[in-house]
Coordinates of C-alpha atoms in Angstrom, one line a residue:
Chain A
M10 CA 7.9 29.0 30.9
N11 CA 7.4 26.9 34.6
S12 CA 4.0 28.3 36.5
G13 CA 4.3 27.9 40.0
L14 CA 2.7 24.7 40.5
S15 CA 5.1 22.7 38.2
I16 CA 8.4 21.2 39.3
P17 CA 11.7 23.2 38.0
I18 CA 13.5 21.8 35.4
T19 CA 17.0 21.5 37.3
A20 CA 19.7 20.2 35.3
Q21 CA 19.9 16.8 37.2
L22 CA 16.4 16.0 36.0
Q23 CA 17.4 16.9 32.5
M24 CA 20.5 14.8 32.9
E25 CA 18.4 11.9 34.2
I26 CA 15.3 12.5 31.0
I27 CA 18.1 12.2 28.4
S28 CA 19.5 9.0 29.9
L29 CA 15.9 7.5 29.4
L30 CA 16.1 8.4 26.1
N31 CA 19.3 7.4 25.4
M32 CA 19.2 4.0 27.1
E33 CA 16.2 3.4 25.2
A34 CA 17.7 3.9 21.9
Y35 CA 21.0 1.6 22.7
Y36 CA 18.0 -1.3 23.4
L37 CA 16.4 -0.7 20.2
D38 CA 19.8 -0.3 18.2
N39 CA 21.4 -4.0 19.8
G40 CA 18.0 -5.8 19.9
K41 CA 17.0 -5.6 23.1
Y42 CA 13.6 -5.4 22.8
K43 CA 12.1 -6.9 25.9
E44 CA 14.6 -4.3 28.0
W45 CA 12.9 -1.6 25.9
L46 CA 9.3 -3.0 26.7
D47 CA 10.6 -2.4 30.5
L48 CA 10.9 1.4 29.7
L49 CA 7.3 2.0 28.6
S50 CA 4.9 2.8 31.4
D51 CA 1.5 0.3 31.2
D52 CA -0.6 2.8 30.0
L53 CA 1.6 3.8 27.4
I54 CA 0.1 5.5 24.3
Y55 CA 2.1 4.9 21.2
R56 CA 1.3 6.8 18.2
M57 CA 3.1 7.9 14.5
P58 CA 0.9 9.9 12.5
L59 CA 1.1 10.7 8.7
R60 CA 2.7 13.8 7.6
E61 CA 0.6 15.5 4.1
T62 CA 1.1 17.8 2.1
L63 CA -1.2 21.1 2.1
E64 CA -1.9 24.3 0.9
G65 CA -1.6 27.1 2.9
V66 CA 0.8 29.0 5.4
R67 CA 1.2 27.0 8.6
A68 CA -1.3 24.6 7.9
D69 CA -1.2 21.9 10.5
N70 CA -0.2 18.8 8.4
V71 CA 0.5 16.1 11.0
S72 CA -2.6 13.6 9.7
K73 CA -5.3 13.9 12.0
D74 CA -7.0 10.4 11.2
A75 CA -4.0 8.4 9.0
S76 CA -1.3 6.5 11.1
F77 CA 1.7 4.3 11.1
F78 CA 1.4 3.2 14.6
E79 CA -1.2 3.2 16.9
E80 CA -0.1 1.1 19.8
T81 CA -0.3 0.0 23.2
K82 CA 2.0 -1.4 25.5
K83 CA 0.2 -4.8 24.4
S84 CA 0.3 -4.4 20.8
L85 CA 3.7 -3.3 21.0
T86 CA 4.6 -6.6 23.4
T87 CA 3.0 -8.7 20.7
R88 CA 5.4 -6.7 18.0
V89 CA 8.6 -6.9 19.9
N90 CA 7.6 -10.9 20.7
R91 CA 7.3 -11.5 16.8
L92 CA 11.2 -10.0 16.8
Y93 CA 12.4 -13.3 18.8
T94 CA 10.3 -15.4 16.4
K95 CA 12.9 -17.3 13.8
S96 CA 10.7 -16.1 11.2
A97 CA 10.2 -12.3 11.1
W98 CA 12.3 -12.2 8.0
V99 CA 12.7 -8.5 7.5
E100 CA 14.9 -8.6 10.8
N101 CA 16.6 -12.1 10.1
P102 CA 19.4 -11.3 9.4
A103 CA 18.9 -8.6 11.9
T104 CA 19.8 -5.1 10.1
R105 CA 21.9 -2.8 11.5
Q106 CA 20.6 0.5 13.0
R107 CA 21.2 3.7 14.9
H108 CA 18.7 6.2 16.3
F109 CA 20.1 9.3 16.7
I110 CA 18.3 11.4 19.2
S111 CA 18.8 15.0 19.8
N112 CA 17.7 18.5 20.4
I113 CA 16.1 17.4 23.3
M114 CA 14.1 19.6 25.5
V115 CA 12.0 19.2 28.7
E116 CA 9.5 20.7 30.1
S117 CA 7.3 20.8 33.2
M118 CA 3.7 20.0 33.3
E119 CA 1.2 21.5 36.0
N120 CA 0.1 19.7 38.8
T121 CA 1.7 16.7 38.0
S122 CA 4.9 14.5 38.3
E123 CA 5.2 13.8 34.4
F124 CA 7.3 16.1 32.2
K125 CA 6.8 16.9 28.3
V126 CA 10.3 15.7 26.2
R127 CA 10.6 16.8 22.9
S128 CA 13.1 15.0 20.7
Y129 CA 14.7 14.9 17.1
F130 CA 15.3 11.4 15.5
L131 CA 17.6 10.7 12.5
F132 CA 17.0 7.0 11.9
K133 CA 19.7 4.9 10.1
R134 CA 19.6 1.3 8.8
S135 CA 21.7 -1.1 6.9
R136 CA 20.5 -4.3 5.7
G137 CA 22.5 -7.0 4.5
S138 CA 25.4 -6.3 2.0
T139 CA 23.1 -3.5 0.1
H140 CA 24.9 -0.5 -0.5
D141 CA 21.8 1.8 0.2
I142 CA 21.4 3.3 3.5
E143 CA 17.9 3.7 4.7
Q144 CA 16.6 6.8 7.0
M145 CA 14.0 8.6 8.7
F146 CA 13.9 11.7 10.4
G147 CA 11.4 13.8 12.4
E148 CA 10.2 14.6 15.9
R149 CA 9.0 13.4 18.6
N150 CA 7.0 14.4 21.3
D151 CA 6.7 12.0 24.9
I152 CA 5.8 12.6 27.8
V153 CA 7.5 10.9 31.0
R154 CA 7.3 9.9 34.5
K155 CA 9.5 8.4 37.3
E156 CA 7.6 5.3 38.7
G157 CA 10.0 4.5 41.6
D158 CA 13.3 5.0 40.8
Q159 CA 12.8 4.0 37.1
W160 CA 12.0 6.7 34.5
K161 CA 9.4 5.5 32.0
I162 CA 7.9 6.5 28.5
V163 CA 4.0 7.1 28.8
S164 CA 3.0 9.0 26.1
R165 CA 5.0 9.3 22.3
T166 CA 3.9 10.7 19.4
I167 CA 6.2 10.5 16.4
I168 CA 6.1 12.8 13.7
P169 CA 8.0 11.9 10.4
D170 CA 8.8 15.0 8.0
Q171 CA 8.5 12.6 5.0
S172 CA 4.9 12.0 3.6
V173 CA 6.3 9.2 1.5
I174 CA 8.4 7.0 3.2
T175 CA 11.7 5.6 2.0
T176 CA 12.5 3.2 4.0
M177 CA 11.6 0.1 2.4
N178 CA 9.3 -1.3 5.2
M179 CA 8.9 0.3 9.2
S180 CA 9.6 -2.5 11.0
M181 CA 11.5 -0.2 13.6
F182 CA 10.5 1.2 16.7
L183 CA 11.2 5.1 16.8
Chain B
M26 CA 13.5 0.5 -28.3
I27 CA 14.1 -2.9 -28.3
K28 CA 16.9 -4.7 -30.5
K29 CA 14.7 -6.4 -32.9
T30 CA 16.5 -9.7 -33.7
L31 CA 17.3 -11.1 -30.7
D32 CA 14.2 -9.8 -29.0
E33 CA 11.5 -11.6 -31.7
K34 CA 13.3 -14.8 -30.9
A35 CA 13.0 -14.0 -27.0
F36 CA 9.4 -13.2 -27.2
Q37 CA 9.0 -16.2 -29.0
L38 CA 11.0 -18.1 -26.2
L39 CA 8.8 -16.1 -24.3
K40 CA 5.5 -17.4 -25.3
E41 CA 7.0 -20.9 -25.4
K42 CA 7.8 -21.1 -21.9
M43 CA 4.8 -19.3 -20.6
D44 CA 2.7 -22.1 -22.4
Q45 CA 4.5 -24.6 -20.3
G46 CA 3.8 -23.0 -16.3
L47 CA 7.4 -21.0 -16.7
F48 CA 8.1 -17.6 -16.7
P49 CA 11.6 -16.5 -17.9
Q50 CA 13.2 -14.4 -15.3
W51 CA 15.3 -11.8 -17.6
V52 CA 11.8 -10.0 -18.2
L53 CA 11.0 -8.7 -14.4
T54 CA 13.2 -5.9 -14.1
D55 CA 14.9 -5.5 -18.0
P56 CA 14.6 -2.0 -18.2
D57 CA 13.4 -2.1 -22.0
I58 CA 10.7 -4.2 -21.0
Y59 CA 9.9 -1.8 -18.1
E60 CA 9.4 1.0 -20.8
L61 CA 7.3 -1.5 -22.7
E62 CA 5.2 -1.8 -19.9
I63 CA 4.4 1.8 -18.8
D64 CA 3.3 2.7 -22.8
K65 CA 1.5 -0.7 -23.8
I66 CA 0.0 -1.4 -20.2
F67 CA -0.1 1.0 -18.0
G68 CA -1.3 3.9 -21.1
R69 CA -3.7 1.1 -21.9
T70 CA -5.6 -0.2 -19.1
W71 CA -7.6 1.3 -16.2
Q72 CA -5.7 2.3 -12.6
F73 CA -7.1 2.5 -9.5
L74 CA -7.5 6.7 -8.6
A75 CA -9.2 7.1 -5.2
H76 CA -12.2 6.1 -3.5
E77 CA -15.1 8.6 -3.6
T78 CA -15.6 8.9 0.3
E79 CA -11.7 10.9 -0.4
L80 CA -14.2 13.5 -2.6
E81 CA -16.7 14.1 -0.3
D82 CA -17.9 17.8 -1.1
P83 CA -18.0 20.2 -4.0
G84 CA -14.5 21.5 -4.1
S85 CA -12.9 18.6 -2.9
Y86 CA -9.9 17.3 -4.5
V87 CA -6.8 14.7 -4.5
T88 CA -3.9 14.5 -6.3
R89 CA -2.5 11.0 -7.6
W90 CA -0.7 9.5 -10.3
M91 CA -1.1 7.3 -13.1
V92 CA 2.6 6.2 -12.5
N93 CA 4.2 9.4 -14.2
D94 CA 1.2 11.0 -15.0
P95 CA -0.2 13.7 -12.3
I96 CA -3.9 13.6 -11.7
L97 CA -5.6 15.9 -10.2
L98 CA -9.3 14.3 -9.0
V99 CA -11.9 17.1 -8.2
K100 CA -15.2 17.3 -7.6
N101 CA -17.0 19.6 -9.4
R102 CA -20.5 21.7 -8.1
Q103 CA -22.4 19.4 -9.9
G104 CA -21.3 16.1 -7.6
E105 CA -19.4 15.1 -10.2
I106 CA -15.4 13.7 -10.5
K107 CA -13.4 15.0 -13.1
G108 CA -10.3 14.2 -13.6
Y109 CA -7.2 16.3 -15.3
L110 CA -3.4 16.2 -16.0
N111 CA -2.6 18.2 -12.9
S112 CA -0.1 20.2 -14.7
C113 CA -0.8 24.0 -16.1
T114 CA -1.8 23.9 -19.6
H115 CA 0.7 27.1 -20.2
R116 CA 3.9 25.7 -19.3
G117 CA 3.2 22.3 -17.9
T118 CA 4.0 23.3 -14.2
Q119 CA 2.4 20.9 -12.4
L120 CA -0.6 22.6 -10.7
C121 CA -1.0 21.6 -7.6
T122 CA 1.3 19.7 -5.0
A123 CA -1.2 19.0 -2.0
D124 CA -2.1 15.6 -1.2
H125 CA -5.4 16.7 -0.6
G126 CA -8.2 19.8 0.2
N127 CA -10.8 22.0 -1.0
K128 CA -10.8 24.5 -3.2
K129 CA -13.2 26.5 -6.1
T130 CA -10.1 27.5 -8.4
F131 CA -6.5 26.5 -8.9
T132 CA -3.9 28.8 -9.7
C133 CA -0.8 28.2 -10.8
P134 CA 1.9 29.7 -8.9
Y135 CA 4.1 29.8 -11.9
H136 CA 2.2 32.9 -13.8
G137 CA -0.9 32.5 -12.2
W138 CA -3.3 31.0 -15.0
S139 CA -6.3 29.8 -13.1
Y140 CA -9.1 27.3 -13.2
N141 CA -12.7 26.2 -11.8
L142 CA -13.6 22.9 -10.8
D143 CA -14.6 22.1 -14.1
G144 CA -10.8 22.8 -15.5
E145 CA -11.9 25.7 -17.7
L146 CA -9.2 28.6 -17.8
I147 CA -11.1 31.1 -15.9
G148 CA -8.2 33.5 -15.2
I149 CA -5.1 34.7 -16.7
V150 CA -3.2 37.7 -15.3
A151 CA -3.2 40.6 -17.6
G152 CA -4.8 38.7 -20.2
N153 CA -6.1 40.7 -23.1
K154 CA -3.5 42.8 -22.7
V155 CA -0.5 40.3 -23.1
Y156 CA -2.6 38.0 -25.1
G157 CA -5.1 40.0 -27.2
E158 CA -8.3 39.7 -27.9
E159 CA -7.8 36.2 -30.4
M160 CA -6.7 34.2 -27.9
D161 CA -9.4 31.8 -26.7
K162 CA -9.6 31.0 -22.8
S163 CA -11.8 27.6 -24.1
E164 CA -8.9 26.7 -25.9
W165 CA -6.2 26.1 -23.1
G166 CA -8.4 24.4 -19.8
L167 CA -7.1 21.6 -18.2
R168 CA -6.4 18.4 -20.3
E169 CA -8.9 15.9 -19.2
I170 CA -8.1 12.1 -18.2
P171 CA -9.8 10.4 -21.4
Q172 CA -11.4 7.8 -19.3
V173 CA -12.5 8.4 -16.0
A174 CA -15.3 6.2 -14.2
S175 CA -16.1 4.6 -11.0
Y176 CA -18.1 1.0 -9.8
Q177 CA -18.8 0.8 -5.9
G178 CA -17.2 3.5 -5.3
M179 CA -13.7 2.8 -6.7
I180 CA -12.9 5.4 -8.6
F181 CA -10.5 4.4 -12.0
G182 CA -8.7 6.1 -14.8
C183 CA -7.7 5.3 -18.0
L184 CA -5.4 6.9 -20.3
D185 CA -6.6 5.5 -23.5
P186 CA -9.6 6.9 -24.9
A187 CA -10.6 3.5 -26.9
A188 CA -9.9 1.4 -24.1
M189 CA -13.1 -0.8 -23.2
P190 CA -15.2 0.6 -20.4
L191 CA -14.6 0.1 -16.8
E192 CA -17.3 -1.9 -16.1
E193 CA -16.5 -4.4 -18.9
Y194 CA -12.6 -4.1 -17.9
L195 CA -13.6 -5.9 -14.5
G196 CA -15.7 -8.2 -16.1
D197 CA -16.6 -10.8 -13.4
M198 CA -14.7 -9.1 -10.5
K199 CA -17.6 -6.7 -10.1
W200 CA -19.5 -9.9 -8.6
Y201 CA -16.6 -9.6 -5.9
F202 CA -16.8 -5.7 -5.5
D203 CA -20.0 -6.2 -5.1
I204 CA -19.9 -8.2 -1.7
L205 CA -16.2 -6.8 -1.0
L206 CA -17.7 -3.2 -1.1
G207 CA -21.2 -3.4 -1.5
R208 CA -22.2 -5.3 1.9
S209 CA -23.2 -2.8 3.7
D210 CA -25.8 -0.3 3.9
G211 CA -24.4 3.0 2.8
G212 CA -20.8 1.2 1.0
M213 CA -17.3 1.4 2.4
E214 CA -15.3 4.9 3.5
V215 CA -11.8 5.1 3.3
R216 CA -9.8 6.5 6.6
G217 CA -7.7 9.3 5.6
L218 CA -5.2 9.6 3.4
P219 CA -3.0 6.2 1.8
Q220 CA -0.1 5.8 3.6
R221 CA 3.1 5.8 0.8
W222 CA 6.2 4.1 0.9
V223 CA 9.1 3.0 -1.6
A224 CA 9.6 -0.8 -1.5
K225 CA 12.2 -2.3 -3.5
A226 CA 10.6 -4.4 -5.8
N227 CA 9.3 -4.8 -9.4
W228 CA 5.5 -4.0 -9.5
K229 CA 5.0 -7.5 -11.3
A230 CA 6.1 -9.1 -8.3
T231 CA 3.8 -7.3 -5.5
A232 CA 0.8 -7.6 -7.6
E233 CA 1.4 -11.3 -7.8
N234 CA 2.3 -11.6 -4.5
F235 CA -1.2 -10.3 -3.6
A236 CA -3.2 -11.4 -6.4
A237 CA -2.1 -14.9 -6.5
D238 CA 0.2 -16.4 -4.4
P239 CA -1.5 -17.5 -1.3
Y240 CA 1.2 -20.4 -1.3
H241 CA 4.2 -18.0 0.5
V242 CA 1.5 -17.0 3.5
Q243 CA 3.0 -20.1 5.1
T244 CA 6.5 -19.9 4.5
T245 CA 6.7 -15.7 4.5
H246 CA 4.6 -15.1 7.4
R247 CA 5.6 -18.4 9.5
S248 CA 6.3 -16.0 12.3
T249 CA 2.7 -15.6 13.1
V250 CA 2.2 -19.2 13.0
E251 CA 5.3 -19.5 15.8
L252 CA 3.0 -16.9 17.9
G253 CA 0.8 -19.3 17.7
I254 CA -1.7 -16.8 15.8
S255 CA -2.0 -19.1 12.5
P256 CA -2.1 -23.0 12.3
E257 CA 0.7 -24.9 12.0
D258 CA -0.9 -26.9 8.9
P259 CA 1.4 -25.8 5.8
L260 CA -2.2 -26.0 3.9
Y261 CA -3.6 -23.5 6.0
A262 CA -3.9 -20.8 3.3
G263 CA -4.5 -23.4 0.8
Y264 CA -8.1 -24.0 1.7
G265 CA -11.1 -22.2 -0.6
H266 CA -10.8 -21.4 -4.1
Q267 CA -8.4 -19.5 -6.6
V268 CA -10.4 -17.7 -9.2
V269 CA -9.5 -16.5 -12.6
T270 CA -11.7 -13.8 -14.2
E271 CA -11.1 -11.9 -17.2
N272 CA -8.3 -9.3 -18.1
G273 CA -5.5 -10.9 -15.3
H274 CA -7.8 -10.1 -12.8
G275 CA -8.4 -12.4 -9.6
I276 CA -9.5 -13.5 -6.2
N277 CA -8.5 -15.9 -3.7
V278 CA -11.7 -17.0 -1.9
I279 CA -9.5 -18.5 1.5
T280 CA -11.9 -20.4 3.7
S281 CA -10.0 -23.1 6.2
K282 CA -9.7 -27.1 6.4
T283 CA -13.4 -27.4 7.7
G284 CA -15.2 -25.2 4.3
K285 CA -15.5 -22.1 6.4
A286 CA -13.7 -19.7 8.8
R287 CA -13.6 -20.4 12.3
V288 CA -15.8 -16.9 12.9
P289 CA -19.0 -16.3 10.6
Y290 CA -18.7 -13.2 8.8
Q291 CA -15.3 -12.6 9.2
G292 CA -15.8 -11.5 12.8
T293 CA -18.4 -8.6 12.0
P294 CA -20.6 -7.8 14.2
E295 CA -23.6 -10.1 14.1
S296 CA -26.0 -7.3 14.2
M297 CA -24.3 -6.2 10.7
W298 CA -25.0 -10.0 9.5
P299 CA -28.9 -9.3 7.9
M300 CA -27.8 -6.2 6.3
F301 CA -25.2 -8.4 4.3
K302 CA -27.8 -11.0 3.7
K303 CA -29.9 -8.0 2.2
N304 CA -27.3 -6.5 0.0
L305 CA -25.9 -9.7 -1.5
T306 CA -26.9 -12.7 -3.5
P307 CA -27.9 -15.9 -1.6
E308 CA -24.4 -17.1 -3.5
Q309 CA -22.4 -13.9 -2.6
D310 CA -24.0 -14.2 1.4
D311 CA -22.2 -18.0 1.2
I312 CA -18.9 -16.9 0.1
L313 CA -19.2 -14.2 2.9
S314 CA -20.2 -16.3 5.6
K315 CA -17.8 -19.1 5.3
V316 CA -14.9 -16.6 3.8
T317 CA -11.6 -15.8 6.5
V318 CA -10.0 -14.1 3.8
F319 CA -10.6 -12.5 0.4
V320 CA -7.0 -11.7 -1.6
G321 CA -7.0 -10.4 -4.9
G322 CA -6.2 -8.0 -7.7
V323 CA -7.4 -5.8 -10.5
Y324 CA -4.9 -5.7 -13.5
P325 CA -2.3 -4.3 -13.7
N326 CA -1.6 -2.7 -10.5
L327 CA -4.1 -2.7 -8.1
S328 CA -4.4 -5.3 -4.9
F329 CA -7.0 -5.8 -2.0
V330 CA -6.7 -7.9 1.1
S331 CA -10.0 -8.5 3.4
P332 CA -8.9 -10.8 6.3
I333 CA -9.8 -11.3 10.0
H334 CA -7.1 -9.8 11.9
G335 CA -6.9 -10.3 15.8
T336 CA -4.7 -11.2 18.5
E337 CA -5.7 -12.1 22.1
G338 CA -9.3 -12.8 21.1
H339 CA -10.9 -9.3 18.9
L340 CA -11.5 -10.3 16.0
H341 CA -11.7 -7.5 13.2
N342 CA -12.4 -7.5 9.2
Y343 CA -10.8 -4.5 7.3
L344 CA -10.7 -4.2 3.2
N345 CA -7.3 -3.1 2.5
F346 CA -6.2 -1.8 -1.3
R347 CA -3.2 -0.9 -2.4
M348 CA -2.0 0.7 -5.8
W349 CA 1.7 -0.5 -6.9
R350 CA 3.0 2.5 -8.6
P351 CA 6.0 1.6 -10.7
I352 CA 8.9 4.0 -10.6
G353 CA 11.6 2.3 -12.2
P354 CA 12.2 -1.9 -12.5
E355 CA 13.2 -2.0 -9.1
K356 CA 11.1 0.4 -7.0
V357 CA 7.3 0.4 -6.1
E358 CA 5.5 3.7 -4.7
V359 CA 2.9 1.6 -2.0
W360 CA -0.5 3.6 -1.8
C361 CA -2.4 1.3 0.9
W362 CA -5.5 2.8 1.7
F363 CA -7.9 1.2 5.0
L364 CA -11.7 0.5 4.2
I365 CA -14.3 -0.2 6.4
D366 CA -18.3 -0.4 6.6
K367 CA -19.7 2.9 6.9
A368 CA -22.7 1.4 9.0
A369 CA -20.1 -0.1 11.7
P370 CA -20.2 0.7 15.0
E371 CA -17.5 3.4 15.4
E372 CA -15.5 1.4 18.1
Y373 CA -15.3 -1.7 15.8
K374 CA -14.1 0.7 13.3
E375 CA -11.4 2.0 15.4
A376 CA -10.3 -1.9 16.7
A377 CA -9.8 -2.7 12.8
Y378 CA -7.7 0.0 11.9
R379 CA -5.6 -0.8 14.7
G380 CA -5.8 -4.6 13.6
Y381 CA -4.7 -3.2 10.1
L382 CA -2.0 -1.2 11.4
G383 CA -0.7 -4.6 13.0
S384 CA -0.9 -6.7 9.8
F385 CA -0.6 -4.8 6.7
G386 CA 0.8 -1.4 5.2
P387 CA 4.5 -0.7 6.1
T388 CA 4.2 -1.2 10.0
G389 CA 2.2 -4.1 9.9
T390 CA 3.9 -7.6 10.8
L391 CA 2.9 -9.5 7.7
E392 CA 3.7 -6.7 4.9
Q393 CA 7.3 -6.6 6.5
D394 CA 8.3 -9.8 5.9
D395 CA 6.6 -9.1 2.4
T396 CA 8.9 -6.8 1.7
E397 CA 11.9 -8.3 2.4
T398 CA 11.3 -11.3 -0.2
W399 CA 10.3 -8.5 -2.9
A400 CA 13.8 -6.8 -2.2
R401 CA 15.5 -10.5 -2.9
I402 CA 14.0 -10.6 -6.2
V403 CA 15.1 -7.4 -7.4
E404 CA 18.4 -8.0 -6.3
V405 CA 19.7 -10.8 -7.9
S406 CA 17.7 -9.9 -11.2
K407 CA 20.6 -8.3 -12.9
G408 CA 22.7 -10.7 -13.1
L409 CA 23.9 -12.3 -16.7
M410 CA 22.4 -16.3 -15.7
M411 CA 18.9 -14.3 -15.3
R412 CA 19.1 -11.7 -17.5
D413 CA 20.0 -14.5 -20.4
K414 CA 17.4 -14.0 -23.5
Q415 CA 17.8 -17.5 -24.6
L416 CA 17.7 -19.0 -20.9
N417 CA 20.6 -21.2 -21.7
Y418 CA 20.9 -21.5 -17.8
N419 CA 17.3 -22.3 -17.3
N420 CA 16.6 -19.2 -15.9
V421 CA 12.9 -19.5 -16.1
S422 CA 10.5 -19.1 -12.6
N423 CA 8.2 -21.9 -11.6
Y424 CA 4.7 -21.7 -12.0
L425 CA 3.9 -25.4 -12.4
M426 CA 1.9 -25.2 -9.5
G427 CA -1.6 -26.8 -10.4
F428 CA -0.5 -26.3 -14.1
D429 CA -2.6 -29.0 -16.0
R430 CA -3.6 -31.3 -13.0
V431 CA -6.2 -29.3 -11.0
E432 CA -9.5 -29.1 -12.5
P433 CA -11.8 -26.3 -12.0
D434 CA -14.7 -26.5 -9.5
E435 CA -18.2 -26.7 -11.1
T436 CA -19.7 -26.5 -8.1
Y437 CA -18.6 -23.2 -6.9
P438 CA -21.3 -20.7 -6.5
G439 CA -19.7 -17.7 -7.8
P440 CA -18.3 -16.5 -11.4
G441 CA -14.9 -17.2 -12.8
I442 CA -12.8 -20.2 -13.3
A443 CA -12.9 -21.5 -9.7
Y444 CA -10.2 -23.9 -8.7
P445 CA -10.8 -26.1 -5.4
T446 CA -7.6 -24.3 -3.7
T447 CA -5.7 -21.7 -3.7
Y448 CA -2.5 -23.2 -3.5
I449 CA -2.1 -23.1 -7.4
D450 CA -0.4 -20.8 -10.1
A451 CA -3.9 -20.2 -12.0
I452 CA -4.1 -16.5 -11.3
S453 CA -0.3 -15.4 -11.6
R454 CA -0.2 -17.6 -15.6
S455 CA -3.3 -15.4 -16.4
M456 CA -1.7 -12.5 -15.2
H457 CA 1.6 -12.9 -17.4
E458 CA -0.7 -14.4 -20.3
N459 CA -2.3 -10.9 -20.1
W460 CA 0.9 -9.1 -19.3
F461 CA 2.3 -10.6 -23.1
K462 CA -1.0 -9.9 -25.1
L463 CA -0.7 -6.5 -23.9
I464 CA 3.2 -6.0 -24.0
S465 CA 3.2 -7.9 -27.6
K466 CA 0.4 -6.3 -29.5
D467 CA 1.8 -4.5 -32.5
L468 CA 5.1 -5.1 -31.8
L469 CA 4.9 -8.2 -34.0
L470 CA 2.7 -6.6 -36.2
K471 CA 5.4 -4.1 -37.1
E472 CA 7.9 -6.6 -37.8
A473 CA 5.7 -8.3 -39.9
V474 CA 5.1 -4.7 -42.3
K475 CA 8.9 -4.2 -42.2

């Protein structure tokens, strides 16, 4: 899979990238959104296209033109700042949420120190004292790079498996 | 069916309270009322299906729902939009489950019956051999939606063949659609499929939240004030006019304290303004040049918002339509469309789309907080005190804002009954009256016959 020019995926490298994604999930699940922003590169591309139901065998059902997120670091910063106000009612009282990140695969890219990372996510959320447990699941396709000592997420495409979302809103980051 | 004696009384009491600007809370999520609503409101009124730009070419189709009725909307070879029940006439199987696509024929996966774009049954597997010569295929075409019509590119359907025509139903709202959808050469275009998600809410509450309630903006969306995006003045979303039109429709024309928005023409590129002027009447142009936000609704379950959105200095305008599909007394499947002027520069369209994602839809920071309040309404609606039909607990919601104390503004240039503030419950009360009219139709008549 690796070409001659790419950096080999060592166990150490893999551990570092897995740690990055685990740290990210920890920040998101504990309301440490400003710390989370620090894990994102300044040139971040953060997307979440819709899934479509299409006829045909192996039709590409990731939407080309409709999205839930089309974000930059700047726009995510605005979203995060809002969560630190007193009146973002969707998160005040705070929901309780977990990001379960699994099936992580790291792949090197040619002529670059960046790596492709694919992971699965299972997101669960509990709100107030309601009995419903909300969930969402899917795949994330990331590009990560090391800037100095710090691993950063450079690009993320979140692909949900539902075409109709069943969480009552999408105030979460995935 | 609902229990007769109590309900007749309950209905009388309901009407009495409504006439006083109050709305009994038991009706919001009552299961019997919900069934009546599906029958008597959604079975009788026009509902939004799609925008014409979602069906560009012959063979283009989208699948939609009118509450529980599956709809297959196609463009035929003649370029006409046809609406069918998305169900095979053989055994009722849902014919097409894709969201959209382009086809010449629709074939049922059960026994292979196939239909063309005109809904005609054109193929039966082993036809004559199993059915004989006597079966007439022309009797087994797809069932057409009784009425399909469009206005300014907005396609609606109606299950009642006797219902008034769409344009008559829209009434004065057409004048506002002409501004929202007709201001640009070539009209508006939809981007992609609508976002869809399931909110915990009753459809009446979400429709009202959008069409009739700018008063909630100052508190529900207070985070934008804290961030310095919206003004501190609690009246900021109240400046302008609330306009009541026929059949439960209405629109809020929100300006600002000065009587006009801080940017003309909602922050659209200046190069587009002469085009707006050309396509609008002087009165429509006057309104568009001053408005900050248009927000309103077409009864029963279509709402729209055309705001100026922008953070960090970039101001963009877009048009968002949403259809509230009831899927139970406490659940709504929201369908959210982004529309933008076809004639707008491409980079403006892209920036406006990003502005939309940041504000409305499930990921929109404004709408996220709305979903919380919608849920909080239904989550407490089952209690005995709320559900008491005799209203012993003063279990009525308050729609007294502006009731009998704010007079219409006769100088307002557009059609409809225009009140000189949007902090008023005039559209809500009109929606309730329309709701009552539809829901009680024939109900009291039956009583009289008995």
